[in-house]
Amino acid sequence: MTSVCNLHLGALTSPNYPSAYDNNVNQTWILCGTTSVNACLRFTNFYLESSYDYFKLLNQQNVVVSRYTGTSSPPDLSSTTHIKLRFTSDEIVTYSGFRAEICSKPSKTSCWLLAIVIFKLCFRYVPCPLQPILREY
């Protein structure tokens, strides 16, 4: 199992990508977020053997939450908690697999906290160049 907790930029790929992945792959990664930063994945390529090879999302109890196969990319994934990602392939046909960009973005909670801090600073001390921006929210 590979953890991507400390990666801020980069890519998550199936084994051997962009060449064909191996038969009988069972690889798991953990994508970690925090209360202030969401860890996210944005798929740029996705090509698995339909109905036999899968990319799965699992919750903390190892229950499959969703699974993807074929050529339709999963939606962008984002979380403030740990998400297990599992790639499995069967014993016969293989394709190029997948590539997803690893990114991070502020969580809604941290954006609200930052807005509150800026709001307090701006209205306590005048003038503040951020007041027009705060009024747009």
XYZ file of C-alpha atoms in Angstrom:
137
model
C 0.000 0.000 0.000
C 1.342 3.418 -0.964
C 0.413 6.624 0.835
C 0.142 9.870 -1.097
C -0.363 11.956 2.056
C 2.733 14.056 1.577
C 2.476 14.653 -2.159
C 1.226 18.078 -3.165
C 1.859 17.847 -6.885
C 2.464 14.993 -9.236
C 0.557 12.105 -10.685
C -0.921 8.798 -9.653
C -0.701 6.177 -12.382
C -1.457 2.531 -12.892
C 1.676 0.324 -12.958
C 3.725 0.686 -16.179
C 1.635 3.633 -17.416
C 1.490 4.623 -20.301
C 2.384 1.059 -21.282
C -0.038 -1.731 -20.463
C -0.425 -2.662 -16.808
C 0.296 -6.232 -15.751
C -2.184 -9.052 -15.211
C -3.360 -9.758 -11.652
C -2.541 -6.325 -10.243
C -3.937 -5.487 -6.824
C -2.501 -2.128 -5.777
C -3.810 0.206 -3.085
C -3.024 3.852 -2.380
C -4.243 6.155 0.387
C -5.142 9.722 -0.540
C -5.050 11.985 2.506
C -6.678 15.309 3.144
C -6.912 17.515 6.224
C -9.493 19.862 7.675
C -7.743 22.775 5.962
C -6.655 21.194 2.677
C -8.577 18.830 0.432
C -6.520 16.247 -1.384
C -7.849 15.794 -4.897
C -7.408 13.665 -8.005
C -8.203 14.805 -11.534
C -8.091 12.021 -14.115
C -6.390 12.856 -17.411
C -6.452 9.339 -18.931
C -8.492 6.261 -18.123
C -8.468 3.042 -20.155
C -9.215 -0.247 -18.371
C -10.615 -3.546 -19.573
C -14.358 -3.036 -19.183
C -16.073 -5.178 -16.526
C -12.858 -6.993 -15.549
C -10.332 -4.387 -14.388
C -11.394 -1.773 -11.827
C -10.394 1.418 -10.088
C -12.208 1.463 -6.736
C -12.777 3.940 -3.915
C -13.028 2.424 -0.454
C -14.088 3.982 2.832
C -12.245 3.565 6.121
C -13.979 0.217 6.728
C -12.654 -1.091 3.354
C -16.140 -1.094 1.838
C -16.202 -0.231 -1.872
C -17.942 3.139 -2.234
C -17.674 3.305 -6.021
C -15.853 1.562 -8.818
C -14.889 2.503 -12.348
C -14.029 0.421 -15.379
C -13.755 0.823 -19.154
C -12.906 4.171 -20.733
C -15.105 6.673 -18.861
C -12.926 8.623 -16.453
C -14.044 8.888 -12.844
C -15.156 12.354 -11.742
C -12.675 14.575 -9.938
C -12.198 13.244 -6.410
C -11.656 15.417 -3.366
C -11.585 14.684 0.349
C -10.586 16.086 3.721
C -10.242 12.537 5.070
C -8.350 9.452 3.995
C -9.634 7.660 0.908
C -8.344 4.279 -0.171
C -7.878 3.855 -3.892
C -7.512 0.351 -5.288
C -6.637 -0.798 -8.769
C -7.249 -4.441 -9.713
C -6.804 -6.298 -12.985
C -7.732 -9.822 -13.996
C -5.492 -12.467 -15.557
C -6.088 -11.956 -19.292
C -6.379 -8.570 -21.099
C -4.532 -5.365 -20.165
C -4.623 -1.776 -21.429
C -2.737 1.452 -20.764
C -4.482 2.091 -17.437
C -4.915 5.506 -15.892
C -3.221 8.736 -14.962
C -4.576 11.202 -12.420
C -3.085 14.496 -11.300
C -2.662 14.840 -7.548
C -3.639 18.280 -6.370
C -4.527 20.084 -3.192
C -6.951 22.906 -2.612
C -8.207 24.748 0.451
C -11.218 23.124 2.030
C -14.458 25.082 2.391
C -13.843 25.218 6.130
C -10.439 26.849 5.730
C -11.812 29.288 3.127
C -14.513 30.378 5.530
C -12.006 30.745 8.363
C -9.715 32.787 6.134
C -12.634 34.989 5.046
C -13.581 35.609 8.683
C -10.004 36.554 9.592
C -9.735 38.906 6.604
C -13.149 40.372 7.402
C -12.123 41.119 10.999
C -8.813 42.617 9.899
C -10.368 44.746 7.190
C -13.127 46.214 9.262
C -10.960 46.822 12.304
C -8.282 48.678 10.388
C -9.259 51.149 7.671
C -8.524 51.388 4.770
C -8.487 47.804 3.562
C -8.012 46.936 -0.111
C -9.917 43.667 0.358
C -13.271 45.181 1.378
C -14.732 45.175 -2.147
C -13.721 41.507 -2.554
C -15.371 40.555 0.732
C -18.598 42.236 -0.298
C -18.838 39.928 -3.324
C -19.210 36.852 -1.122
